Short mmCIF file of C-alpha atoms and ligand atoms in Angstrom, two decimals:
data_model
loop_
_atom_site.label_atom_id
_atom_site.label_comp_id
_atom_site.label_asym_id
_atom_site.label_seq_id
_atom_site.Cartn_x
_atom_site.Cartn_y
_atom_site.Cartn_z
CA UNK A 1 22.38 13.07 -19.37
CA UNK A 2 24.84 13.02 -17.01
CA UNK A 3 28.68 11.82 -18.01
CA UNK A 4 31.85 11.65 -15.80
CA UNK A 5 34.75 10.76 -17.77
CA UNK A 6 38.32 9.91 -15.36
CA UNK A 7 37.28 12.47 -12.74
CA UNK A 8 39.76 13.04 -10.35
CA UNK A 9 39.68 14.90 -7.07
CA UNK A 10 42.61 15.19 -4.23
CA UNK A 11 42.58 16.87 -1.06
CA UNK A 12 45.61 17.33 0.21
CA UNK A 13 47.14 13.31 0.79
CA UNK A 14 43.61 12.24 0.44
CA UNK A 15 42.70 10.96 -2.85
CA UNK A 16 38.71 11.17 -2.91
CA UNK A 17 37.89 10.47 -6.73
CA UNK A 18 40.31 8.51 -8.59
CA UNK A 19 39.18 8.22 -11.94
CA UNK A 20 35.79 7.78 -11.59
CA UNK A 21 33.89 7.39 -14.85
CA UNK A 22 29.71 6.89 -14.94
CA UNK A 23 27.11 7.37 -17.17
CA UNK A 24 23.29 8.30 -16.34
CA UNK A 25 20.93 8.34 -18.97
CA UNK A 26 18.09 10.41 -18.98
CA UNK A 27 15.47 9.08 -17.15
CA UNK A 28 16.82 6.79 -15.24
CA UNK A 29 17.28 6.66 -11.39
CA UNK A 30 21.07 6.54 -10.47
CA UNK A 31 22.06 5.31 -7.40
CA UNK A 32 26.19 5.28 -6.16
CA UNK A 33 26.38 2.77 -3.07
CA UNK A 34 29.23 3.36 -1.26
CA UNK A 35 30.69 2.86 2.92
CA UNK A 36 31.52 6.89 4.19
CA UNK A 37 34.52 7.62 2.90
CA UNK A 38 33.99 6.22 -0.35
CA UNK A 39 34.24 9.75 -2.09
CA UNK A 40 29.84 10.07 -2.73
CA UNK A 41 29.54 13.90 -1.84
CA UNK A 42 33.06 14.69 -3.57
CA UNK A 43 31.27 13.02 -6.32
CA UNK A 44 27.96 14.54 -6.24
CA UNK A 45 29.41 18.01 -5.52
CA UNK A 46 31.01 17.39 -8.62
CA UNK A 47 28.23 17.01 -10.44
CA UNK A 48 26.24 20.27 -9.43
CA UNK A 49 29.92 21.77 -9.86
CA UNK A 50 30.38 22.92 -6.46
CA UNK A 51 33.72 21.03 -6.59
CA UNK A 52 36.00 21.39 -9.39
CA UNK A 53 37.99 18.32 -10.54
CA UNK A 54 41.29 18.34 -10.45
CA UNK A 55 41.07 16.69 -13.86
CA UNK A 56 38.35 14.65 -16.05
CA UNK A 57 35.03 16.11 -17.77
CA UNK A 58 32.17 16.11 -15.82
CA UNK A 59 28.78 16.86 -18.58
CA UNK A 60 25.08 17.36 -17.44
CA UNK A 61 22.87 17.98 -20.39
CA UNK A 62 25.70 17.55 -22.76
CA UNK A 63 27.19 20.77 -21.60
CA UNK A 64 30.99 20.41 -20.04
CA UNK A 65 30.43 21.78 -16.57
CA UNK A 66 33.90 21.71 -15.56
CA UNK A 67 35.16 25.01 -17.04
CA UNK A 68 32.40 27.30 -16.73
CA UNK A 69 31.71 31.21 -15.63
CA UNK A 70 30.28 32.13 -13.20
CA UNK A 71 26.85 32.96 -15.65
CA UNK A 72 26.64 29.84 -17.42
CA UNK A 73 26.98 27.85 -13.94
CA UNK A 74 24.23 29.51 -12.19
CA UNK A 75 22.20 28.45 -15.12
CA UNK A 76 23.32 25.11 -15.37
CA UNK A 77 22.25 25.10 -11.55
CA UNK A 78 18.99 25.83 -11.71
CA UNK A 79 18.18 22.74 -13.73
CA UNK A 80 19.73 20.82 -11.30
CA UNK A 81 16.98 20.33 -7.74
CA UNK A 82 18.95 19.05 -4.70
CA UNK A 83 17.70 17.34 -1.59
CA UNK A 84 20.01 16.56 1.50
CA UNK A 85 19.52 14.18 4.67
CA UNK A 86 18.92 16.66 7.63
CA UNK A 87 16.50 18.26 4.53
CA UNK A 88 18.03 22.26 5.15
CA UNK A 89 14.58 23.77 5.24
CA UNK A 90 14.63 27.41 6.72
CA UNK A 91 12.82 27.00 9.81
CA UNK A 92 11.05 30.28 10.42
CA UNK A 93 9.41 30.09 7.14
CA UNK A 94 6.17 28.37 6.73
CA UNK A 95 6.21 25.16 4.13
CA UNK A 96 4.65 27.46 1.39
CA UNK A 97 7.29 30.07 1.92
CA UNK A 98 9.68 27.32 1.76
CA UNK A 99 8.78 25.37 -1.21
CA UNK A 100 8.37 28.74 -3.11
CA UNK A 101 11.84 30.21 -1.93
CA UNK A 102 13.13 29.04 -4.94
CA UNK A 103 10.63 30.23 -7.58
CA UNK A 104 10.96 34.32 -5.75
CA UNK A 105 14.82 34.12 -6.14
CA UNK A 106 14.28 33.55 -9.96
CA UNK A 107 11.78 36.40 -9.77
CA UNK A 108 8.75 34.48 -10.27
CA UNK A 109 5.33 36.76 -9.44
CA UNK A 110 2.64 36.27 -6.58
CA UNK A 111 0.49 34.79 -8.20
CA UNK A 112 2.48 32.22 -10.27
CA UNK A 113 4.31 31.44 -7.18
CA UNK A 114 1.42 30.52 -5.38
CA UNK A 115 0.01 28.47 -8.15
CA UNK A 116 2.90 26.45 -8.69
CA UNK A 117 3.40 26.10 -4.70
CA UNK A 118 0.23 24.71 -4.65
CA UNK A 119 0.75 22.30 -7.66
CA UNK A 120 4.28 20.96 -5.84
CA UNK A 121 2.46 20.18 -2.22
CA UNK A 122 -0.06 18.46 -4.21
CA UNK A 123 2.21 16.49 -6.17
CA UNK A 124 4.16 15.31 -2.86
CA UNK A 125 1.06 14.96 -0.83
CA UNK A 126 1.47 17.59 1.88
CA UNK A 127 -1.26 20.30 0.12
CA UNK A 128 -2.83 20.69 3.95
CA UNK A 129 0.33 21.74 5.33
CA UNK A 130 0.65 24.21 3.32
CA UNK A 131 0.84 27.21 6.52
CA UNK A 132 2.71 24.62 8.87
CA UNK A 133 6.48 25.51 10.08
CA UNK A 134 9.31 22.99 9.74
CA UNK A 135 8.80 22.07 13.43
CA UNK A 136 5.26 21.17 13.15
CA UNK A 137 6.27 18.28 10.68
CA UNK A 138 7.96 14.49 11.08
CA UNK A 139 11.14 13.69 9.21
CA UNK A 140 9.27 12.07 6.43
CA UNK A 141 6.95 15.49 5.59
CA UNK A 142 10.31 17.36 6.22
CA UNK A 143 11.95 15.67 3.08
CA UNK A 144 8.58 15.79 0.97
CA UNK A 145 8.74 19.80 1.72
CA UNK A 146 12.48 19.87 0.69
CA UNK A 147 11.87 17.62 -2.44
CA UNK A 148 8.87 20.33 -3.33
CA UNK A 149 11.28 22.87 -2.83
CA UNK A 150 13.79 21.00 -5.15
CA UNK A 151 11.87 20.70 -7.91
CA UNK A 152 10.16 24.06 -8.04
CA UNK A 153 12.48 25.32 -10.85
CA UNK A 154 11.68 22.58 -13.09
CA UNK A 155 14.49 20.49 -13.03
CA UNK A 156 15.15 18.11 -15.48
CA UNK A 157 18.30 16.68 -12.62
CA UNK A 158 17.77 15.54 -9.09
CA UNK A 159 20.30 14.88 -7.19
CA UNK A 160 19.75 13.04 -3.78
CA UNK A 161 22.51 13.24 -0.98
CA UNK A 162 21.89 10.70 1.41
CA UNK A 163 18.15 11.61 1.29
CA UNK A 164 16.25 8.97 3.45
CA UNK A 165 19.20 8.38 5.76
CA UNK A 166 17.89 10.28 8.51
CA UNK A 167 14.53 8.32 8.26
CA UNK A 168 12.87 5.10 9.99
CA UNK A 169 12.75 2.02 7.66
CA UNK A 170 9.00 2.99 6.61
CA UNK A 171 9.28 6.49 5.70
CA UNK A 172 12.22 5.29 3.68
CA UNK A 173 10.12 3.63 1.77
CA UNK A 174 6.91 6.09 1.56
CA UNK A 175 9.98 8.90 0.18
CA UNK A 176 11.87 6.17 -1.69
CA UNK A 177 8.47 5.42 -3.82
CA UNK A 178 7.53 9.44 -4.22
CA UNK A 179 11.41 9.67 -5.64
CA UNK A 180 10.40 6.42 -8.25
CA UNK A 181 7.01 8.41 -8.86
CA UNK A 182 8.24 11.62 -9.74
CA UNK A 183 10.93 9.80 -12.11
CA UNK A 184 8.49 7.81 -13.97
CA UNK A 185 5.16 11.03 -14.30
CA UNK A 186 7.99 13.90 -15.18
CA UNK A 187 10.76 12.09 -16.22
CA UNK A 188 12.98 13.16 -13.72
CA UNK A 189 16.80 12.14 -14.37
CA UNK A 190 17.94 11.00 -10.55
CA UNK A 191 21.19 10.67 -9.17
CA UNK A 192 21.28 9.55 -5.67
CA UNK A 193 24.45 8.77 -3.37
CA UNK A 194 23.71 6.44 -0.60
CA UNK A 195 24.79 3.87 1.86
CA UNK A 196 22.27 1.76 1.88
CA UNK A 197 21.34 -0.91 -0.44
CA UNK A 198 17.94 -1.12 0.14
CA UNK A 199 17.66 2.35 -1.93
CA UNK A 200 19.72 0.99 -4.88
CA UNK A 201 18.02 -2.27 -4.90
CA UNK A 202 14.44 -0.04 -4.60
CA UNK A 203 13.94 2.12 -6.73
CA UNK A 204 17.65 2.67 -9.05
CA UNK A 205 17.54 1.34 -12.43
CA UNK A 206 21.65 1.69 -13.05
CA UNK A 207 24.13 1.54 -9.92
CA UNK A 208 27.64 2.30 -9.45
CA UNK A 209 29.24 0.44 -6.58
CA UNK A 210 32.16 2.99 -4.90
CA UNK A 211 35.29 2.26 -2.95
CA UNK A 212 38.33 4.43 -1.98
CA UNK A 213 37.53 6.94 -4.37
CA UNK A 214 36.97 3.99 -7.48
CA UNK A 215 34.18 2.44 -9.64
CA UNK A 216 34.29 -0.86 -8.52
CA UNK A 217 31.57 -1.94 -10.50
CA UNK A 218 28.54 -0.44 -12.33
CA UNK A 219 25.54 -1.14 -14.59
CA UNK A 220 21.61 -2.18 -14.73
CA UNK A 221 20.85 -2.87 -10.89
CA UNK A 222 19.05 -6.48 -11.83
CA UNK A 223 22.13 -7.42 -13.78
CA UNK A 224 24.43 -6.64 -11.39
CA UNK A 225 22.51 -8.66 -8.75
CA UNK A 226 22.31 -11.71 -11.54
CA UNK A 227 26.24 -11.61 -11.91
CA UNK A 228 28.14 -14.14 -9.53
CA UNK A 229 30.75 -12.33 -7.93
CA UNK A 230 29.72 -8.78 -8.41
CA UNK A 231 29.97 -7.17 -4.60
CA UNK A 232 26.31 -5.33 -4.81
CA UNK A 233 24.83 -8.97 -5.07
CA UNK A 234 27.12 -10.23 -2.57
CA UNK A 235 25.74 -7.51 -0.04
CA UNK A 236 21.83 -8.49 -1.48
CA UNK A 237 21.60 -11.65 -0.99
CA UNK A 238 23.45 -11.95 2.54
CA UNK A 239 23.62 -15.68 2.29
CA UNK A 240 26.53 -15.45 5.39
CA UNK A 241 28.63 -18.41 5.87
CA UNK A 242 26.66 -21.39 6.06
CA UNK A 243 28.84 -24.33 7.10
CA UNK A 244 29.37 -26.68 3.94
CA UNK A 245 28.44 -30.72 5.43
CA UNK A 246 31.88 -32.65 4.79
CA UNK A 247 32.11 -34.45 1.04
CA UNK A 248 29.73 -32.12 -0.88
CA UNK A 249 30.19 -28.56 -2.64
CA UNK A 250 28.41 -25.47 -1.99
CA UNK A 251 27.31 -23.80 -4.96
CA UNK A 252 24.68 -20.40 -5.22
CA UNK A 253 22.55 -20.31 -8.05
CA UNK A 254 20.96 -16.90 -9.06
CA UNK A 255 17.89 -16.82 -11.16
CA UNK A 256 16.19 -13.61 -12.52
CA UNK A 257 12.38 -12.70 -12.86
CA UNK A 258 11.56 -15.26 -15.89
CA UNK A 259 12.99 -18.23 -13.86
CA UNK A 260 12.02 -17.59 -10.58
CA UNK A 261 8.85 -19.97 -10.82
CA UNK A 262 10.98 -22.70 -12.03
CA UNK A 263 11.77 -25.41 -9.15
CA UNK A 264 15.25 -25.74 -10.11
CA UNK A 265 16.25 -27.80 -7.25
CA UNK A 266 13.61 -30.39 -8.37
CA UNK A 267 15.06 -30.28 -11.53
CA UNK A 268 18.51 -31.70 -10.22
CA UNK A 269 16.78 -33.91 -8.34
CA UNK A 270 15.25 -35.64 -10.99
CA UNK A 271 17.05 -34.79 -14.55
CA UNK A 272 20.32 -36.04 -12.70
CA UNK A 273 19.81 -38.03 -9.30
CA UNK A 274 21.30 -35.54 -6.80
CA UNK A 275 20.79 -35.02 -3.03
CA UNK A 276 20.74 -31.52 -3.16
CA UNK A 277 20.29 -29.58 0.24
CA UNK A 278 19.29 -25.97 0.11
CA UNK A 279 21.31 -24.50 2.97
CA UNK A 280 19.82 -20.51 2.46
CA UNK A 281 18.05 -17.91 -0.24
CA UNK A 282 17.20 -15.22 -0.59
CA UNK A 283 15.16 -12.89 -3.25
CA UNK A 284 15.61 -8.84 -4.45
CA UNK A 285 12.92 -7.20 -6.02
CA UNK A 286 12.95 -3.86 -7.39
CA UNK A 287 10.91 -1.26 -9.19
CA UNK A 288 14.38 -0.49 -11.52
CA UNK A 289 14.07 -0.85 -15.08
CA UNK A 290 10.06 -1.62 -14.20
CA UNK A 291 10.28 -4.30 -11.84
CA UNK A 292 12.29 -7.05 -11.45
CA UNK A 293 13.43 -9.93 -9.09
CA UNK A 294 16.10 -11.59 -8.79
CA UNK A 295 17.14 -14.55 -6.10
CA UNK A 296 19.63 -16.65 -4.92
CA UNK A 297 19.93 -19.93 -3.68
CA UNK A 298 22.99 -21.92 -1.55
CA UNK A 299 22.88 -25.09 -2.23
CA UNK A 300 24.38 -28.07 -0.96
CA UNK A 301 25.56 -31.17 -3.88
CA UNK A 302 28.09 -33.86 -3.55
CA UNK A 303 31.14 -33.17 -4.91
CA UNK A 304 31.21 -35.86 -8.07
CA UNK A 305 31.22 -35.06 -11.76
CA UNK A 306 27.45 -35.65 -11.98
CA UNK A 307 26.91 -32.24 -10.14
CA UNK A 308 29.27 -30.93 -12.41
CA UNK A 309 26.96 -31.79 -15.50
CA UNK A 310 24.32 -30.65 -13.22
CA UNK A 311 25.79 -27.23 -12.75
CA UNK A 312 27.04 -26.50 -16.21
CA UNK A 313 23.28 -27.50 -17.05
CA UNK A 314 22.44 -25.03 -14.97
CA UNK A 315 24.60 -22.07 -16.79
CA UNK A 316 23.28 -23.18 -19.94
CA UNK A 317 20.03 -22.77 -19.15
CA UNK A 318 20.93 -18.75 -17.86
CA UNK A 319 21.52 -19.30 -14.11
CA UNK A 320 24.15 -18.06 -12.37
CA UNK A 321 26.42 -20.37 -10.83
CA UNK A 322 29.12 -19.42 -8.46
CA UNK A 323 31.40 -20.54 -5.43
CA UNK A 324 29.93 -18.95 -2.18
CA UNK A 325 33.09 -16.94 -2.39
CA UNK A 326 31.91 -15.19 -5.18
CA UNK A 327 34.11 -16.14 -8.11
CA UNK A 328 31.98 -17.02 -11.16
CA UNK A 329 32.18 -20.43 -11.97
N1 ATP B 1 36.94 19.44 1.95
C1 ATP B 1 37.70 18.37 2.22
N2 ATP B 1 38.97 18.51 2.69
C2 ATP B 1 39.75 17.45 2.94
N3 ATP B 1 39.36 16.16 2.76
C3 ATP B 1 38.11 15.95 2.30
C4 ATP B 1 37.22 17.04 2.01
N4 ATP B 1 36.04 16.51 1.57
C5 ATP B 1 36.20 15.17 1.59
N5 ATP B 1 37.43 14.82 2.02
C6 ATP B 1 37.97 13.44 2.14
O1 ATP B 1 37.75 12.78 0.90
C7 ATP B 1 37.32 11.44 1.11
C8 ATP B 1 35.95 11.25 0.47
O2 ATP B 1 35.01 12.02 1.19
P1 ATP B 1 33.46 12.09 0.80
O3 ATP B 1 32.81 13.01 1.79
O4 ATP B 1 33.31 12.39 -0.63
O5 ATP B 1 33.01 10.58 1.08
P2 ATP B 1 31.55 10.00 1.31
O6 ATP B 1 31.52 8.68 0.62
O7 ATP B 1 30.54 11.00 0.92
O8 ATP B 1 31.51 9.79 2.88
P3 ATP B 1 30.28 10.03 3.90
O9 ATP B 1 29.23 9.04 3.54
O10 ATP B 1 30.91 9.79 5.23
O11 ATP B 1 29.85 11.45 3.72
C9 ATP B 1 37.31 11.23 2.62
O12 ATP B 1 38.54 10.62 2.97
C10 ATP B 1 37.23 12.64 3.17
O13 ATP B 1 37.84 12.70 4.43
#
């Protein structure tokens, strides 16, 4: 649906894309986690081609978006919807006018504008605020509006800049879940740049971590938080630096959805006479690739070749093992 291939992007001396290569499949929601500075708008401006590459293909519906006219792009455009953090509604204009701004540029009529107005505040829950005015409404109604607005012209694309960043933790969530409904009843394709890992862990079924302008890592959000020593897990399962007692070995163990129920630390217990201390854990669950969970666990063990068996037990069975520092064992 959407494929960058070695996209590159300079300003000046500052290298903001450096060969970055993804993949979004249609259908899915993308997410690209990265600090500021990481190169997320040069990347998603790429994308709706309001940058141009210095070099790499950039293709959104199989069509190469880097070398088009004027024409072609504006068309390519409207099948891409766009919502931003401070939302960019037009203030003097009431939420109708607003969410239908869209549909009278294309030349849409009354009457189908109005119909399809009403259809969009219906779908994001906001059909009694239809005659309010920007003002009138809290941050969290704001983006609802904006993400009405986005996907007036039938997208089959949204892209999401940052879009709950300007929101408290719960509205996060309330737009975070409309974004995951509106993916899963119209099949909306979404690529969203963001900061925070909540969103990725959320609602993204495919991540790609960012850094200095790089894909540091990417693939199925529950796999990359099941891989020791991949950096979005790291960050998910903040296990900080819990002190290691003197003559044992730390080790963190991460389990996915089918072994979560399994007492694992009984299991060393008994299968191989251990004195295993949990020292912290920690669980992720997401509603990516429909649902999952995934968990950690630091774990204290003596450091003698028993825990060794006990550990490579472990990997055979399909945990993760890994050092606390985050190299795979
Ligand atoms: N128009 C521009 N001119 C010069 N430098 C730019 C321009 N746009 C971005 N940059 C630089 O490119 C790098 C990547 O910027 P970009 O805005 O893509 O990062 P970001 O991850 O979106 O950051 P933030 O979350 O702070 O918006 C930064 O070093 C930035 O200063």
């Amino acid at each position: 649906m959407i494929e960058l291939s070695d996209v590159r992007k300079r300003y000046r001396d500052t290298t903001a894309l450096d060969g970055v290569s993804l993949t979004v499949r249609k259908g899915e929601v993308f997410g690209v986690l990265g600090r500021s500075g990481a190169g997320k708008s040069t990347l998603l401006r790429t994308v709706n081609a309001l940058e141009r590459p210095d070099s790499g293909s950039v293709r959104v519906n199989g069509v190469e978006i880097t070398t088009l006219g004027a024409g072609e792009l504006r068309k390519t455009r409207a099948r891409i919807g766009m919502v931003f953090q401070h939302f960019h509604l037009v203030r003097n204009r009431t939420v109708e006018a607003n969410v239908g701004l869209p549909l009278r540029i294309s030349g849409a009529g009354r009457a189908e504008r109005k119909a399809r107005v009403a259809e969009l505040l219906d779908v994001v829950g906001l059909a009694d605020k239809a005659k309010a005015f920007p003002g009138q409404l809290s941050g969290g109604q704001r983006q609802r509006v904006a993400i009405a607005r986005a996907l007036a012209a039938k997208p089959d694309v949204l892209l999401s800049d940052e879009a709950t960043s300007a929101l408290d933790p719960d509205t996060t969530v309330e737009i975070l879940d409309l974004l995951r409904r509106l993916n899963r009843e119209l099949g909306l394709t979404i690529l969203l740049i963001t900061h925070e890992l909540q969103v990725v862990t959320r609602i993204c079924d495919s991540a790609a971590v960012l850094d200095g302008g790089r894909v540091t890592e990417t693939g199925r959000v529950a796999d990359l938080l099941a891989t020791p020593g991949s950096a979005l897990g790291r960050q998910a399962f903040d296990l900080g630096d819990t002190v290691t007692p003197t003559a044992t070995r730390t080790a963190d163990i991460t389990f996915t959805g089918a072994e979560v129920g399994e007492p694992v630390v009984a299991a060393l217990v008994k299968r191989f006479d251990l004195d295993v201390s949990i020292l912290d854990a920690a669980v992720q669950t997401g509603t990516g690739d429909d649902g999952f969970t995934v968990g950690r666990l630091r774990v204290a063990l003596p450091d003698t070749p028993v825990a060794d068996e006990a550990l490579a037990w472990l990997v055979e069975r399909g945990y993760g093992v890994s050092t606390p520092e985050g190299g795979a064992r």
